[in-house]
């Protein structure tokens, strides 16, 4: 059978020939710079050589960029109005402002909320356009995780509370596109906890590939964390998920979900469902009430969905997002409500009743809600950068916000820190920050 795939052959240091299925060769250069920051300069330099389709994409990109610039001051005005500190979590901003709109009934507030959602849509469209243009113009040779020319100095042993972790990594989904680096993430996080923080093996629960079913994920969260009598109030708790994410549209706005390895597996009652952010959020509320608020959640997945870029690229890179299951979103809520181990009041997941509580944990997310989390054979771009940064700072004096703001080597995605306690010292939420500094100086 004739191979219909494109093959790339190096013909110069930064130039490749693509052998097309029709027998024609096309030269496509590699770009040594950062196209995502320099796209307007690239357009000016190459506009006479652009194809009709490329010109059309650039024209749309300029229009989207102009509208983003027009709406960005409105987002800043809203941020100041609701007294939200930087860096901003746009999802939380829209959630808070939607509540304000309901409370005030102001038409002006409603207009601004609509503009915030429009800004989100524009940011996602710009992200998709940049992926499409970069893929059509260049052979991307650079890694999405840049090597920063800064010496990484191993921090002194941190004085942190006892730490307990559930680490989930899924490459081999039963019915979905496979990933390459999620399992590597899980082992990298485990290695960091064991070797750098000296966390005992029995305090770390690992769910890898086939072990990471919906039933096992939820059961481990309950058994190893919420119902674990060895965990004392104030102990540090870490939940790390590397795998696919999905988004479901609801009347109340997008509902995000993490996907277990057995999603869409047929069952007597239908199929195995994703774990929605509402179900996870209510569990975190229970965990916080039982064990305290020193909880860190890391999600190396994305929820943007519908990206125009192909799932795999010439860099050996793919995206950690898949389409939602072809079912009503209410089925996910019913599955959560039917969990016999839950303690929240029945109906708490429903539209109008579910209340997101940002005080129960700190969230570290791989990217903004309109971006894609990049998956590489060696791991997720975010987890690679996160562990590198954790190894270069002092856990005794660094806040979650400082940790994420210090990750400057990622391309094409901007990590996010969210939660009321994001300015707390890492793994010391609710503890005396000065104690960590005193321990460092002792």
CSV table of N, CA and C in Angstrom, one decimal, residues 51-107:
chain,number,residue,atom,x,y,z
A,51,UNK,N,0.6,32.0,1.0
A,51,UNK,CA,-0.4,31.5,0.2
A,51,UNK,C,-1.7,32.2,0.5
A,52,UNK,N,-2.7,32.0,-0.3
A,52,UNK,CA,-4.0,32.7,-0.1
A,52,UNK,C,-4.6,32.3,1.2
A,53,UNK,N,-4.5,31.0,1.6
A,53,UNK,CA,-5.1,30.6,2.9
A,53,UNK,C,-4.3,31.2,4.0
A,54,UNK,N,-3.0,31.3,3.9
A,54,UNK,CA,-2.2,31.8,5.0
A,54,UNK,C,-2.5,33.3,5.2
A,55,UNK,N,-2.7,34.0,4.1
A,55,UNK,CA,-3.0,35.4,4.2
A,55,UNK,C,-4.4,35.6,4.8
A,56,UNK,N,-5.3,34.7,4.5
A,56,UNK,CA,-6.6,34.8,5.1
A,56,UNK,C,-6.6,34.6,6.6
A,57,UNK,N,-5.7,33.6,7.0
A,57,UNK,CA,-5.6,33.3,8.5
A,57,UNK,C,-4.9,34.5,9.2
A,58,UNK,N,-3.9,35.1,8.6
A,58,UNK,CA,-3.3,36.3,9.2
A,58,UNK,C,-4.2,37.5,9.3
A,59,UNK,N,-5.0,37.7,8.2
A,59,UNK,CA,-6.0,38.8,8.3
A,59,UNK,C,-7.0,38.6,9.5
A,60,UNK,N,-7.4,37.3,9.6
A,60,UNK,CA,-8.3,37.1,10.8
A,60,UNK,C,-7.6,37.2,12.1
A,61,UNK,N,-6.3,36.8,12.1
A,61,UNK,CA,-5.5,37.0,13.3
A,61,UNK,C,-5.4,38.5,13.7
A,62,UNK,N,-5.1,39.3,12.8
A,62,UNK,CA,-5.0,40.8,13.1
A,62,UNK,C,-6.4,41.3,13.6
A,63,UNK,N,-7.5,40.9,13.0
A,63,UNK,CA,-8.8,41.4,13.5
A,63,UNK,C,-9.1,40.9,14.9
A,64,UNK,N,-8.8,39.6,15.2
A,64,UNK,CA,-9.0,39.1,16.5
A,64,UNK,C,-8.1,39.8,17.5
A,65,UNK,N,-6.9,40.0,17.2
A,65,UNK,CA,-5.9,40.7,18.1
A,65,UNK,C,-6.4,42.1,18.4
A,66,UNK,N,-6.9,42.8,17.4
A,66,UNK,CA,-7.4,44.2,17.6
A,66,UNK,C,-8.6,44.2,18.6
A,67,UNK,N,-9.5,43.2,18.4
A,67,UNK,CA,-10.7,43.2,19.3
A,67,UNK,C,-10.3,42.8,20.7
A,68,UNK,N,-9.3,41.9,20.9
A,68,UNK,CA,-8.7,41.5,22.2
A,68,UNK,C,-8.2,42.8,22.9
A,69,UNK,N,-7.4,43.6,22.1
A,69,UNK,CA,-6.9,44.8,22.7
A,69,UNK,C,-8.0,45.8,23.1
A,70,UNK,N,-9.1,45.8,22.4
A,70,UNK,CA,-10.2,46.7,22.8
A,70,UNK,C,-10.9,46.2,24.1
A,71,UNK,N,-11.0,44.9,24.3
A,71,UNK,CA,-11.7,44.3,25.4
A,71,UNK,C,-10.9,44.1,26.6
A,72,UNK,N,-9.6,44.0,26.5
A,72,UNK,CA,-8.7,43.8,27.6
A,72,UNK,C,-8.8,44.9,28.7
A,73,UNK,N,-8.9,46.2,28.4
A,73,UNK,CA,-9.1,47.2,29.4
A,73,UNK,C,-10.4,46.9,30.2
A,74,UNK,N,-11.4,46.4,29.6
A,74,UNK,CA,-12.7,46.1,30.3
A,74,UNK,C,-12.4,45.0,31.4
A,75,UNK,N,-11.7,43.9,31.0
A,75,UNK,CA,-11.3,42.9,31.9
A,75,UNK,C,-10.5,43.4,33.1
A,76,UNK,N,-9.6,44.4,32.8
A,76,UNK,CA,-8.8,45.0,33.9
A,76,UNK,C,-9.7,45.8,34.8
A,77,UNK,N,-10.7,46.5,34.2
A,77,UNK,CA,-11.6,47.2,35.0
A,77,UNK,C,-12.4,46.3,36.0
A,78,UNK,N,-12.8,45.2,35.4
A,78,UNK,CA,-13.6,44.2,36.2
A,78,UNK,C,-12.7,43.7,37.3
A,79,UNK,N,-11.4,43.4,37.0
A,79,UNK,CA,-10.5,42.8,38.0
A,79,UNK,C,-10.4,43.8,39.2
A,80,UNK,N,-10.2,45.1,38.9
A,80,UNK,CA,-10.1,46.1,40.0
A,80,UNK,C,-11.4,46.2,40.7
A,81,UNK,N,-12.5,46.1,40.0
A,81,UNK,CA,-13.8,46.3,40.7
A,81,UNK,C,-14.1,45.2,41.7
A,82,UNK,N,-13.7,43.9,41.3
A,82,UNK,CA,-14.0,42.8,42.3
A,82,UNK,C,-12.8,42.5,43.2
A,83,UNK,N,-11.8,43.4,43.1
A,83,UNK,CA,-10.6,43.4,44.0
A,83,UNK,C,-9.9,42.0,43.9
A,84,UNK,N,-9.6,41.6,42.6
A,84,UNK,CA,-8.9,40.4,42.3
A,84,UNK,C,-7.5,40.7,42.0
A,85,UNK,N,-6.6,40.0,42.7
A,85,UNK,CA,-5.1,40.2,42.6
A,85,UNK,C,-4.6,39.5,41.4
A,86,UNK,N,-3.5,39.9,40.8
A,86,UNK,CA,-2.8,39.2,39.8
A,86,UNK,C,-2.0,38.1,40.3
A,87,UNK,N,-1.7,37.0,39.5
A,87,UNK,CA,-2.2,36.8,38.2
A,87,UNK,C,-3.7,36.4,38.2
A,88,UNK,N,-4.4,36.7,37.2
A,88,UNK,CA,-5.8,36.6,37.2
A,88,UNK,C,-6.2,35.2,36.7
A,89,UNK,N,-7.1,34.5,37.3
A,89,UNK,CA,-7.8,33.3,36.8
A,89,UNK,C,-9.1,33.8,36.1
A,90,UNK,N,-9.1,33.8,34.8
A,90,UNK,CA,-10.3,34.3,34.1
A,90,UNK,C,-11.5,33.5,34.3
A,91,UNK,N,-11.4,32.2,34.6
A,91,UNK,CA,-12.6,31.5,34.9
A,91,UNK,C,-13.2,31.9,36.2
A,92,UNK,N,-12.4,32.1,37.2
A,92,UNK,CA,-12.9,32.6,38.5
A,92,UNK,C,-13.4,34.1,38.4
A,93,UNK,N,-12.8,34.9,37.6
A,93,UNK,CA,-13.2,36.2,37.4
A,93,UNK,C,-14.7,36.2,36.8
A,94,UNK,N,-14.9,35.4,35.8
A,94,UNK,CA,-16.2,35.4,35.2
A,94,UNK,C,-17.2,34.8,36.2
A,95,UNK,N,-16.8,33.8,37.0
A,95,UNK,CA,-17.7,33.2,38.0
A,95,UNK,C,-18.2,34.3,39.0
A,96,UNK,N,-17.2,35.0,39.5
A,96,UNK,CA,-17.5,36.0,40.5
A,96,UNK,C,-18.4,37.1,39.9
A,97,UNK,N,-18.0,37.6,38.7
A,97,UNK,CA,-18.8,38.7,38.1
A,97,UNK,C,-20.2,38.2,37.8
A,98,UNK,N,-20.4,37.0,37.4
A,98,UNK,CA,-21.7,36.5,37.1
A,98,UNK,C,-22.6,36.5,38.4
A,99,UNK,N,-22.0,36.2,39.5
A,99,UNK,CA,-22.8,36.3,40.8
A,99,UNK,C,-23.1,37.8,41.1
A,100,UNK,N,-22.2,38.7,40.8
A,100,UNK,CA,-22.5,40.1,41.0
A,100,UNK,C,-23.6,40.5,40.1
A,101,UNK,N,-23.6,40.1,38.9
A,101,UNK,CA,-24.7,40.4,37.9
A,101,UNK,C,-26.1,40.0,38.4
A,102,UNK,N,-26.1,38.8,39.0
A,102,UNK,CA,-27.3,38.3,39.5
A,102,UNK,C,-27.8,39.1,40.7
A,103,UNK,N,-26.8,39.5,41.6
A,103,UNK,CA,-27.2,40.2,42.8
A,103,UNK,C,-27.6,41.6,42.5
A,104,UNK,N,-27.0,42.3,41.5
A,104,UNK,CA,-27.3,43.7,41.2
A,104,UNK,C,-28.4,43.9,40.2
A,105,UNK,N,-28.5,42.9,39.3
A,105,UNK,CA,-29.5,43.1,38.2
A,105,UNK,C,-29.1,44.2,37.2
A,106,UNK,N,-27.9,44.7,37.3
A,106,UNK,CA,-27.4,45.8,36.5
A,106,UNK,C,-27.2,45.4,35.0
A,107,UNK,N,-27.8,46.2,34.1
A,107,UNK,CA,-27.6,45.9,32.7
A,107,UNK,C,-26.2,46.2,32.3
